[in-house]
Coordinates of C-alpha atoms in Angstrom, one line a residue:
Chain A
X1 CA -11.2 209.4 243.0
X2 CA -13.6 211.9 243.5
X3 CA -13.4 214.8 246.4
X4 CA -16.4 215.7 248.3
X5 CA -17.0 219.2 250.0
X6 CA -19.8 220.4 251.7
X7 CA -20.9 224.5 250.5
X8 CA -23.3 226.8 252.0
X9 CA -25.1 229.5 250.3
X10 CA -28.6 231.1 250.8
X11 CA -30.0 230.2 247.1
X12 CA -28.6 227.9 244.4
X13 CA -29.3 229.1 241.4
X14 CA -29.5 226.2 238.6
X15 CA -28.7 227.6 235.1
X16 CA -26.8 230.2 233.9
X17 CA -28.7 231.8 231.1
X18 CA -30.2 235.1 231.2
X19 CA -33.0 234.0 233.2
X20 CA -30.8 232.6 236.3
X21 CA -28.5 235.6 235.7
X22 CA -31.2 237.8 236.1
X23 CA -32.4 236.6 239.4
X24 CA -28.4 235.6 240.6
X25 CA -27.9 239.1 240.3
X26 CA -31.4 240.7 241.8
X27 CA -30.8 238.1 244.9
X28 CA -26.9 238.8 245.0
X29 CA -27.4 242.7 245.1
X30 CA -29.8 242.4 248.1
X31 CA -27.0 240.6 250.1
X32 CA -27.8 237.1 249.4
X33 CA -24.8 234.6 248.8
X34 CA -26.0 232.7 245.8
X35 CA -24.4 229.9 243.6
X36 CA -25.3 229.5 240.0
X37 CA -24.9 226.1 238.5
X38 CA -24.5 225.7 235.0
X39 CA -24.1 222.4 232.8
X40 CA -22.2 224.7 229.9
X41 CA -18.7 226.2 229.3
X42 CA -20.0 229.9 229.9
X43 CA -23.0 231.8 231.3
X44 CA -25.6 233.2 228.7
X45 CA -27.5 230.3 227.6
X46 CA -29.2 230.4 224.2
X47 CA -29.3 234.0 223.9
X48 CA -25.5 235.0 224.0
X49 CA -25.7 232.7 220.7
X50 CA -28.2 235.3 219.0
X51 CA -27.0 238.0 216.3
X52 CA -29.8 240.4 217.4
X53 CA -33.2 240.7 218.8
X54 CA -36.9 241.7 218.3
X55 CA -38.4 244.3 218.0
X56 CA -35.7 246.6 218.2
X57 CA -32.5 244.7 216.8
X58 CA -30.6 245.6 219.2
X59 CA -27.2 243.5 218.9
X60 CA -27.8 240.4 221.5
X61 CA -24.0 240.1 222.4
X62 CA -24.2 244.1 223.6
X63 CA -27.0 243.2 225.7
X64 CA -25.7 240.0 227.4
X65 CA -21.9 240.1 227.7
X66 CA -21.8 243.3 230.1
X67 CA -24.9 241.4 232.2
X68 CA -22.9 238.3 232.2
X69 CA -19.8 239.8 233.1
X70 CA -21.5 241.4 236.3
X71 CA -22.7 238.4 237.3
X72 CA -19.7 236.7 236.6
X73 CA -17.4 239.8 238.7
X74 CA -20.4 239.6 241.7
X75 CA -18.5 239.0 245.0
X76 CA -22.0 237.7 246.2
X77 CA -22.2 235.3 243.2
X78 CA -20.1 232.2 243.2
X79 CA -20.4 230.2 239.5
X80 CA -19.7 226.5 238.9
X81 CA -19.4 225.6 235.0
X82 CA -19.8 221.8 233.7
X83 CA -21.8 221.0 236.9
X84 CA -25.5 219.7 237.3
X85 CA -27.7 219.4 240.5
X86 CA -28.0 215.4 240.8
X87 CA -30.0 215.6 244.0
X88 CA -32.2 218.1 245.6
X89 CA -33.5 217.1 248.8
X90 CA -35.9 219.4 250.8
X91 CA -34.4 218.4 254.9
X92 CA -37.1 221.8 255.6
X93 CA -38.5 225.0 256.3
X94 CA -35.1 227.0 254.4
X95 CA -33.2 224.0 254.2
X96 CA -31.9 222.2 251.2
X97 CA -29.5 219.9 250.0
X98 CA -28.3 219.6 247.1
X99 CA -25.8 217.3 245.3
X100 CA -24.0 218.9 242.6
X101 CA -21.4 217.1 240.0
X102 CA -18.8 219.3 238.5
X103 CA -17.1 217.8 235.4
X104 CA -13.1 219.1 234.7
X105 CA -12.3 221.7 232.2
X106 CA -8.9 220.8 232.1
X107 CA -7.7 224.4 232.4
X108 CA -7.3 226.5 235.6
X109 CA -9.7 229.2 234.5
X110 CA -8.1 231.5 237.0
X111 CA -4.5 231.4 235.2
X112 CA -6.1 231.0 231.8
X113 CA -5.6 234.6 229.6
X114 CA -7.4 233.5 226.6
X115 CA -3.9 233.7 224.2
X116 CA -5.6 231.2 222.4
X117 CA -1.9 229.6 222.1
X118 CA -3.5 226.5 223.1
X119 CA -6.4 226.4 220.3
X120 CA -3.5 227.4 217.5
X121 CA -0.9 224.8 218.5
X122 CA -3.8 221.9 218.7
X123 CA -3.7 219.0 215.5
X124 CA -7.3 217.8 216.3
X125 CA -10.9 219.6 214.6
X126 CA -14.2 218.7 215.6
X127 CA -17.6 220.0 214.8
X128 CA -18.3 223.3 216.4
X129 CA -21.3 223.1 218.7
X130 CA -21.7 226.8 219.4
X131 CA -21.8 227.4 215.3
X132 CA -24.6 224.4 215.1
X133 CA -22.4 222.4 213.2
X134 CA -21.5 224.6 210.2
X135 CA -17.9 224.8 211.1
X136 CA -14.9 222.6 212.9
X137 CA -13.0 223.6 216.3
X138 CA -10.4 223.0 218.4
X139 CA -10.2 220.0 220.6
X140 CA -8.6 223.0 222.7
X141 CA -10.9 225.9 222.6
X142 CA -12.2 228.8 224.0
X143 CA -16.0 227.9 223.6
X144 CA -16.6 231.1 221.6
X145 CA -15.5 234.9 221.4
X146 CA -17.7 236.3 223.5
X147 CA -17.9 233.9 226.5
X148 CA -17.9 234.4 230.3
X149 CA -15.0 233.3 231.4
X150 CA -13.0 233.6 228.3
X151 CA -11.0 231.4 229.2
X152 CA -9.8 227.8 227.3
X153 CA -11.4 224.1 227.9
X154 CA -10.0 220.8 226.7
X155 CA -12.8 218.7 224.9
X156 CA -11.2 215.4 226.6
X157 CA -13.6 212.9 224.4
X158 CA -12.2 213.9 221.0
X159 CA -8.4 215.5 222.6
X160 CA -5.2 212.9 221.2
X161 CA -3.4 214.3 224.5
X162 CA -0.3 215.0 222.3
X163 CA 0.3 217.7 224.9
X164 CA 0.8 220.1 222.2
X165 CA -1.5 222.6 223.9
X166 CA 0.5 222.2 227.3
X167 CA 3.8 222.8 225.6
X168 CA 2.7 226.0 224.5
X169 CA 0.5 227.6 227.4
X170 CA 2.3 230.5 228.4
X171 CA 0.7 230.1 232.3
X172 CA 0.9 226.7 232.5
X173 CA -2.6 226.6 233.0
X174 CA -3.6 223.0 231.2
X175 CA -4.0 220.5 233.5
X176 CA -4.8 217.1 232.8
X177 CA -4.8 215.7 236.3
X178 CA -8.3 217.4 237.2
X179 CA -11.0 214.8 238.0
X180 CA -14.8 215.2 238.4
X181 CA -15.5 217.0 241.8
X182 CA -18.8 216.2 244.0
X183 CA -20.1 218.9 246.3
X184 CA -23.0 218.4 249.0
X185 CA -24.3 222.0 249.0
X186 CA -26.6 223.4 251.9
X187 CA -29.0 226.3 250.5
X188 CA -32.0 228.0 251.8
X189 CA -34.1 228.0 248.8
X190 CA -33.6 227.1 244.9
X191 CA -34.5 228.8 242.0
X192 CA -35.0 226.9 238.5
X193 CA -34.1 228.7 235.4
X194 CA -33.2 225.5 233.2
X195 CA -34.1 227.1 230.2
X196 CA -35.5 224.9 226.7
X197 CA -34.4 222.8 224.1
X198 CA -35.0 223.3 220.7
X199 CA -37.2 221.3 218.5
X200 CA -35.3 218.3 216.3
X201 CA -36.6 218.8 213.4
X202 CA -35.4 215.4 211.9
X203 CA -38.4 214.2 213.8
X204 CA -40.1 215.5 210.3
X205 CA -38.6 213.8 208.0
X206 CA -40.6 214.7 205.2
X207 CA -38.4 218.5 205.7
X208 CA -35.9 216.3 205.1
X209 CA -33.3 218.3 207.6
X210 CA -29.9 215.9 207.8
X211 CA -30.6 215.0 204.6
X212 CA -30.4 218.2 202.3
X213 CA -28.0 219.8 202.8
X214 CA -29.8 223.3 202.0
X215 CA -32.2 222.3 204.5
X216 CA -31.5 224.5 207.7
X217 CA -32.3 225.2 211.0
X218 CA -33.2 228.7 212.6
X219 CA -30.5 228.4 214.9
X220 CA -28.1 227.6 212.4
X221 CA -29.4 230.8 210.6
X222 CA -29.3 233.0 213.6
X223 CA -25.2 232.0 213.6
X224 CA -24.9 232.8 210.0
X225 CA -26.5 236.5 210.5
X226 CA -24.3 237.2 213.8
X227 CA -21.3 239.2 213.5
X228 CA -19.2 236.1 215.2
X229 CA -20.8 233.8 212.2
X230 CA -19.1 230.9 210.8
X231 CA -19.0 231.6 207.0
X232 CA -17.7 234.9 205.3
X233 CA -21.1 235.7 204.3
X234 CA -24.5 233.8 203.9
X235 CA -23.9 230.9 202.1
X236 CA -25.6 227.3 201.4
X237 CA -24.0 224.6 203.5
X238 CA -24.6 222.1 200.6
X239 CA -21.9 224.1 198.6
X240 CA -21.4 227.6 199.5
X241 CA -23.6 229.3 197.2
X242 CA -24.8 232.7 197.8
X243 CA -28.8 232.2 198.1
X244 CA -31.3 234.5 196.4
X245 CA -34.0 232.7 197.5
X246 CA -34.9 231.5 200.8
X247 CA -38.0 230.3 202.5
X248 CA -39.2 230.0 206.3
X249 CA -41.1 227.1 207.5
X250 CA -42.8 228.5 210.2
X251 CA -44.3 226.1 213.0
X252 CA -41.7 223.7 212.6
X253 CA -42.7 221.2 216.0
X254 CA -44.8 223.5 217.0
X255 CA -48.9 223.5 217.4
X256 CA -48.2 220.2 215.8
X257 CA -50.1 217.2 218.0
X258 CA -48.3 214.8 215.6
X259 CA -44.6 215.7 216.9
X260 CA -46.2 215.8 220.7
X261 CA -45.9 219.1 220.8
X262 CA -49.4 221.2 220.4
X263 CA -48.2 224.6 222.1
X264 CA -47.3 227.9 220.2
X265 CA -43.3 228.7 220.4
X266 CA -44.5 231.4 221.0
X267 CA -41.1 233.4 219.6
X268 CA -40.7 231.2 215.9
X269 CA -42.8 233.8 214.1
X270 CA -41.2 236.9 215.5
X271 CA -37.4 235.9 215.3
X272 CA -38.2 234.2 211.6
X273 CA -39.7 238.1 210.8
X274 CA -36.5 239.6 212.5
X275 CA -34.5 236.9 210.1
X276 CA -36.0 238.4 207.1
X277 CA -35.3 241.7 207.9
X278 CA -31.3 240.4 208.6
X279 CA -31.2 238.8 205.3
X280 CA -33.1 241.5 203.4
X281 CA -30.0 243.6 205.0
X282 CA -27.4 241.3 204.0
X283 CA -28.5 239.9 200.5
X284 CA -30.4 242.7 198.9
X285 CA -31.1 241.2 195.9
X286 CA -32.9 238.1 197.8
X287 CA -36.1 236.9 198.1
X288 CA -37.3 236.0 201.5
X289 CA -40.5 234.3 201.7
X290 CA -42.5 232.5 205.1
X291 CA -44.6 230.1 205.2
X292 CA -47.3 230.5 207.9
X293 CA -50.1 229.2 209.4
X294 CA -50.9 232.7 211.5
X295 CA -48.5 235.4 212.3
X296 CA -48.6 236.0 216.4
X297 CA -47.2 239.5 216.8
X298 CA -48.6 239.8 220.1
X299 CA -45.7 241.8 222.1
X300 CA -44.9 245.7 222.0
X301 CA -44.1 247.0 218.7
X302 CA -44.2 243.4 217.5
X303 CA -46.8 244.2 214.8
X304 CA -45.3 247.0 213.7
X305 CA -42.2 245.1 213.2
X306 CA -44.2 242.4 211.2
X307 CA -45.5 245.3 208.6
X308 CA -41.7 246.6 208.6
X309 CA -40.6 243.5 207.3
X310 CA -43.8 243.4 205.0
X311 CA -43.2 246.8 203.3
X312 CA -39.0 245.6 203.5
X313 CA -40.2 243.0 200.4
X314 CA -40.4 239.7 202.7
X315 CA -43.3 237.9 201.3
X316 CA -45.9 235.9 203.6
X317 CA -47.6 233.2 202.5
X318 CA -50.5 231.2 204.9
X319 CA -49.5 228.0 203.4
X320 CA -49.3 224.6 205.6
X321 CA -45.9 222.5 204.0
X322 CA -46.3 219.4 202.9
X323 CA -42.9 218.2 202.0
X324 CA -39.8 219.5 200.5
X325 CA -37.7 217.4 197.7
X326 CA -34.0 218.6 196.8
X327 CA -33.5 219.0 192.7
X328 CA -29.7 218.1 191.6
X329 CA -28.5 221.4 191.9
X330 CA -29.3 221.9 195.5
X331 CA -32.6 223.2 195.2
X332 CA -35.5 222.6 197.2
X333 CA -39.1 222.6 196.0
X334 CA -41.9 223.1 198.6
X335 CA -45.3 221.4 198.2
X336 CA -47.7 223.3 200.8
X337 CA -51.2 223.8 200.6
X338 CA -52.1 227.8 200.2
X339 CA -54.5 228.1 202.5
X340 CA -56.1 231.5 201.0
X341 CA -56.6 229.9 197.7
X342 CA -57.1 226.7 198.8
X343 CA -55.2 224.6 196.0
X344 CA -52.0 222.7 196.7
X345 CA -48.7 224.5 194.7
X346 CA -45.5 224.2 194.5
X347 CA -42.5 226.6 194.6
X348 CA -38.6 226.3 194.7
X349 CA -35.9 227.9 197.0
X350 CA -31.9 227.9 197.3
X351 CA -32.5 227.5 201.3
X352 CA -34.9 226.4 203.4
X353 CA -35.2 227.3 206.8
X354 CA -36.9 225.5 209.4
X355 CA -38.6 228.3 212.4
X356 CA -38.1 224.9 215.1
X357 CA -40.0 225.1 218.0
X358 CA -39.7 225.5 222.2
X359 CA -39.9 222.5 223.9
X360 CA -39.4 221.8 227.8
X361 CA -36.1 220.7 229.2
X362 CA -37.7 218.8 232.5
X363 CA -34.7 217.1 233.5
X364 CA -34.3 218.6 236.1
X365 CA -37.6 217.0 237.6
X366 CA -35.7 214.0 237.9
X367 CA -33.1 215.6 240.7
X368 CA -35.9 216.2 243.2
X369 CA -35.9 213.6 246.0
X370 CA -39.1 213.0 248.4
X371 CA -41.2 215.6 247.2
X372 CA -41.5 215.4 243.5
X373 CA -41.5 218.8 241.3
X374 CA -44.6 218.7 239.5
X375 CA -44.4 219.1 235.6
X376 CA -47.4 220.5 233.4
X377 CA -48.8 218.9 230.7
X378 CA -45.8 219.8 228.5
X379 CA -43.5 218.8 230.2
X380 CA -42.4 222.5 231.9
X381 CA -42.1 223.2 235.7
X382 CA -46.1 223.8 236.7
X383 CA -46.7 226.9 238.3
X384 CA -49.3 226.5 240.9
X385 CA -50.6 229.7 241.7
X386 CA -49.5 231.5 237.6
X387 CA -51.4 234.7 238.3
X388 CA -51.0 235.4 242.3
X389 CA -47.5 234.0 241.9
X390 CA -46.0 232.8 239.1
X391 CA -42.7 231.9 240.2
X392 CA -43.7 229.4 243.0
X393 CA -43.7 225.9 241.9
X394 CA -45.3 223.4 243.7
X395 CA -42.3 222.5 246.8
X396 CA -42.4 225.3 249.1
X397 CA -38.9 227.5 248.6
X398 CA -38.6 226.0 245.3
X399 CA -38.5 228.7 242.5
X400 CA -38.6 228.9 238.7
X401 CA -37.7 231.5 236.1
X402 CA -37.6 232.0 232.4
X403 CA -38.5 229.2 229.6
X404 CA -38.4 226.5 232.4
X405 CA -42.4 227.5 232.9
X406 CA -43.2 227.5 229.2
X407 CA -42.0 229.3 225.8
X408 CA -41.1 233.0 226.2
X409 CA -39.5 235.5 224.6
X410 CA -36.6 237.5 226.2
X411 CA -38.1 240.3 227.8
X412 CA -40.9 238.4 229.4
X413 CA -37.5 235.9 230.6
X414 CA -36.6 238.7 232.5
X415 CA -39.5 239.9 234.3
X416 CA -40.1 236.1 234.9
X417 CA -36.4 236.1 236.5
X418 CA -37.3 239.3 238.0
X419 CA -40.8 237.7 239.8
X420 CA -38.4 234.7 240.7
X421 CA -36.4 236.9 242.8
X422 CA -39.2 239.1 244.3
X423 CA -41.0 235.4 245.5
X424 CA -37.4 234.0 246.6
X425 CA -36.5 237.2 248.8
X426 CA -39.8 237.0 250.5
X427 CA -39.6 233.7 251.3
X428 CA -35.6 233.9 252.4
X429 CA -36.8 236.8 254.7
X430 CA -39.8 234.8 256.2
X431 CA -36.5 232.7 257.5
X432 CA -35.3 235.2 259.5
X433 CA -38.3 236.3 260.9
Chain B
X1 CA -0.3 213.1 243.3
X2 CA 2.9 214.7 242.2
X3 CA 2.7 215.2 238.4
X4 CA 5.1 217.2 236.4
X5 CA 3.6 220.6 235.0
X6 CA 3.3 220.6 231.8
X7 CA 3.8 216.9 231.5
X8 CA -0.3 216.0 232.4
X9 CA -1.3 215.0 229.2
X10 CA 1.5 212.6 229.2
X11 CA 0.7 211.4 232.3
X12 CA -2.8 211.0 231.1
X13 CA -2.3 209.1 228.0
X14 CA -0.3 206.6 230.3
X15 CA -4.1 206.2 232.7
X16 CA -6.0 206.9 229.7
X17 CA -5.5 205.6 226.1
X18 CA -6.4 207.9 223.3
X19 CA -9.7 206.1 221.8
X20 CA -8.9 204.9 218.1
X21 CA -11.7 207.2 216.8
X22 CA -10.2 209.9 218.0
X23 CA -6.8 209.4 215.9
X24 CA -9.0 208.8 213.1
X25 CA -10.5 211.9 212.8
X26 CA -7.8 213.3 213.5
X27 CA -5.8 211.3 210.2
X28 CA -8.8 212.4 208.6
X29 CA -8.4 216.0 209.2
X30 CA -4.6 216.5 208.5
X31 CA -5.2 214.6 205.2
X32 CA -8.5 216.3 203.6
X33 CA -6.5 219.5 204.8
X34 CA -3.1 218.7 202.9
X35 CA -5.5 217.9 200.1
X36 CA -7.6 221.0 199.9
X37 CA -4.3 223.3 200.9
X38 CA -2.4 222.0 197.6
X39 CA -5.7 222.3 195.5
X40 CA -5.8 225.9 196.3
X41 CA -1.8 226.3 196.0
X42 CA -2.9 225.6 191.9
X43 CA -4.9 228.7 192.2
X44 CA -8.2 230.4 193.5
X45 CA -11.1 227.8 194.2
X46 CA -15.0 228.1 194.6
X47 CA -16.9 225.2 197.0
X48 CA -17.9 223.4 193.4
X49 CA -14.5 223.7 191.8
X50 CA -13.0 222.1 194.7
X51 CA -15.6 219.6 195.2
X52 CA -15.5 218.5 191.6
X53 CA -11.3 218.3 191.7
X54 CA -11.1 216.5 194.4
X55 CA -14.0 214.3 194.7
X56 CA -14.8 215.5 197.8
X57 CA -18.7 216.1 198.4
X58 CA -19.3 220.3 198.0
X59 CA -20.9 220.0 201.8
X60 CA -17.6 219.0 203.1
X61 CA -15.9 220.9 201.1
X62 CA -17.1 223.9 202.7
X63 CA -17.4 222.5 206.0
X64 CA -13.2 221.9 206.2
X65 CA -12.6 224.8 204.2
X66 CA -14.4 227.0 206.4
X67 CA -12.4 225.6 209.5
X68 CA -9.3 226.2 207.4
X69 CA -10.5 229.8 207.6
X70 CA -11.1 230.1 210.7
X71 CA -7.6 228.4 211.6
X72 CA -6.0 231.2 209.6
X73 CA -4.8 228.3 206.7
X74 CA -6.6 229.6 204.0
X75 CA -9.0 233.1 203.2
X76 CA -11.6 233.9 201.3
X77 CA -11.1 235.8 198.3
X78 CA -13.5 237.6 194.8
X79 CA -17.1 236.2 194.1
X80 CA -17.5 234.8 191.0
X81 CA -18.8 236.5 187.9
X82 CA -22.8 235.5 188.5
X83 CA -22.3 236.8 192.5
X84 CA -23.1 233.1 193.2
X85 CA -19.3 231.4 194.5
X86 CA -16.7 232.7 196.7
X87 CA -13.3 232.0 195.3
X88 CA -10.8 231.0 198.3
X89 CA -7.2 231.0 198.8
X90 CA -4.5 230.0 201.0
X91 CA -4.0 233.1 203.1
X92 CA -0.4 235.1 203.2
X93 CA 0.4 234.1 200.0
X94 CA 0.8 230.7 200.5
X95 CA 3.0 230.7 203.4
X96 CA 1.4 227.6 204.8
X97 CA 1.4 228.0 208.7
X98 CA 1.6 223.9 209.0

């Protein structure tokens, strides 16, 4: 049986990445009383997963765990984990409703000290989602080092409830009784900041990614470089072999009509460059080669950190990929069409990497009642007014921020957040007028 | 609804059957784990070594192994003579935790 209980705050935030961070926290130090909902085990989104960023390589992690951990500490900030808007209904002028489900975690997170007592003493391994597959967890697990709260959660679906996790919880903090929770909660405006989902690339099949093994995505890269990685070192997942030669498929379902999706990523060129430069660092004796169609360094000091990987040996070739084939040993040859010398070739690497694009998470379209949120033509919350204001969407009080509007990178995430906040104070002041 | 702290998952199990998945994959683990553990009691293993022994594909392989690391079961040891394999072994000197 679920309970039902009726919240008030001036904005509800949906989605805890760095985007709805960014404008919890602008709107929460100004005095607003703001709730974040987030569908995930910890705030951060995508980016807490990243080893480091562009241009400057600064570690990720150092960048979002102190952000997170002030939003998380904000006594003007209230966070629900597990929990999606289901309805949002505009009632008027500063008043929404929204309904907002909360799955359990199955641990008090309040009494939870992250002794990871529970994750040792637990019999069951499952596939890790935070290490894109490359590696098995708990059924009882902290979701991953660095998260906000670091604190444990029972993955119910795949848990054998031998209670092995409750015997040995020092604060009795497991608790298997918890059931799904409804709230009705009553804000003054929303701001959107659902983030992206990553291209499938198995909608190529001719990459042949779930099939060889040596085929990989960018993601699952990203985790290998990070300090928090799932291997001891760089390895193939087909069998663990070191690689001394690895290629980038840039463009992987992006500016690709056939896959539906004809935008740029707008980030796949830049983080693949940023990769090289990883690898270069961690495997000096590799060879690092991207396949491009053009490189779009558009962004401060992004050039410059294209001819830095360029003079650091990574080797760029405009070539459009064909397909790739896997030899016994593992191997993958690429057939691609080199579009300087216009002749088709054919080369072989250890790894292939697959630069996947950005594509738009519009689910939350669906939640709006009466008034529908209007969608561009990919699929991303439309902004109506993009260069007077770019965070107003087309319901009046309705804000977005970050990747929901298109493909960014994560500076221009945070001015986005940053314009969300500006547009969502003006309009919360307008109220008390 | 008074239930007995500490006792939930109990009290779960009762509502809630475990699904028969679930104990599969769970057989599954403790037995490719025994398996790989007493390969690795023989000696140092790479991925291929392992794979080939046991008849276990070198993609799973690595996949458990690398969970066995990261349980604290097993560690990862010298790369081989062409700096191409990791050899592993069961960490603490074979004082098996399970």
């Amino acid at each position: 049986m679920s309970e039902k209980k009726i919240l008030e705050y001036d904005v509800l935030v949906v989605g805890g990445g760095i985007s709805g961070g960014e404008a919890a926290l602008n709107l929460a130090n100004l005095n607003y009383k703001v709730l974040v909902v987030e569908k995930d085990l910890s705030l951060g989104g995508k980016m807490i997963a990243l080893s480091k960023v562009f241009p400057t390589l600064d570690c990720a992690a150092c960048i979002t765990t102190p952000k997170v951990s002030e939003i998380s500490r904000h006594p003007n900030i209230t966070i629900m984990f597990s929990a999606e808007a289901k309805k949002i209904d505009k009632l008027g002028d500063h008043n929404f409703e929204a309904h907002v489900h909360q799955k359990p975690r199955f641990v008090n997170i309040d009494d939870c000290t992250a002794c990871q007592l529970c994750e040792q003493a637990c019999p069951v391994s499952v596939i890790d989602e935070y290490q894109q597959g490359l590696v098995g967890r708990k059924a009882a697990f902290i979701p991953f080092s660095i998260a906000s709260p670091r604190a444990a959660a029972i993955d119910i679906i795949n848990c054998t409830l031998c209670g092995a996790c409750e015997r040995v919880c020092p604060t009795g903090c497991i608790d298997f009784t918890q059931t799904d929770k409804d709230y009705t909660v009553k804000a003054k405006a929303v701001v959107l900041a659902t983030g992206f989902n990553l291209f499938d690339p198995v909608k190529i099949p001719r990459y042949g990614y779930g099939k060889y093994k040596n085929v990989i995505t960018s993601m699952q890269m990203e985790r290998q470089l990070a300090p928090t990685r799932p291997f001891n070192a760089i390895l193939r997942p087909g069998d663990g072999k070191m690689p001394d030669n690895i290629a980038y498929v840039l463009c992987t379902g992006s500016r690709d009509k056939s896959v539906g999706n004809p935008i740029c990523s707008q980030v796949c060129c830049m983080y693949s460059i940023k990769q090289g430069q990883l690898l270069m660092g961690s495997l000096p004796m590799a060879d690092v080669t991207i396949y491009y169609l053009h490189i779009r360094a558009f962004g401060k000091g992004f050039n410059e950190f294209y001819e830095q990987a360029r003079d650091m040996g990574v080797e760029f070739i405009k070539g459009k990929i064909g397909d790739i084939k896997e030899k016994e040993n593992g191997n993958l040859i690429l057939r691609y069409e080199d579009v300087e010398e216009g002749k088709v070739k054919e080369a072989e690497h250890d790894m292939v990497v697959l630069s996947v694009g950005v594509m738009s998470n519009s689910e939350i379209s669906d939640s709006f009642q009466g008034e529908s949120l209007r969608l561009d033509d990919y699929g991303f919350i439309n902004q109506d007014d993009i260069l007077a204001s770019p965070a107003e969407t087309n319901i009046d009080g309705v804000f977005v921020a970050g990747t929901a509007t298109g493909p960014m990178d994560i500076p221009d995430s945070i001015l986005s957040a940053g314009a969300a906040s500006a547009e969502t104070t003006s309009y919360l002041r307008r109220a008390s007028l | 609804m008074d239930v007995e702290k500490g006792k939930t998952a109990k009290y779960r199990k009762e509502k809630n059957p475990v699904a028969k998945e679930v104990m599969e994959n769970l057989k599954y683990f403790t037995k490719t784990k025994k398996i790989l553990m007493d390969a690795l009691k023989e000696g140092d293993k790479t991925v291929p070594q392992l794979s080939e022994a046991l008849s276990i594909p070198a993609d799973e392989v690595l996949y458990q192994l690398m969970s066995l690391i990261k349980f604290g079961f097993a560690e990862t040891g010298d790369i081989d003579d062409m700096d191409e394999y990791f050899y592993y072994k069961i960490k603490d000197n074979g004082k098996d935790k399970s």
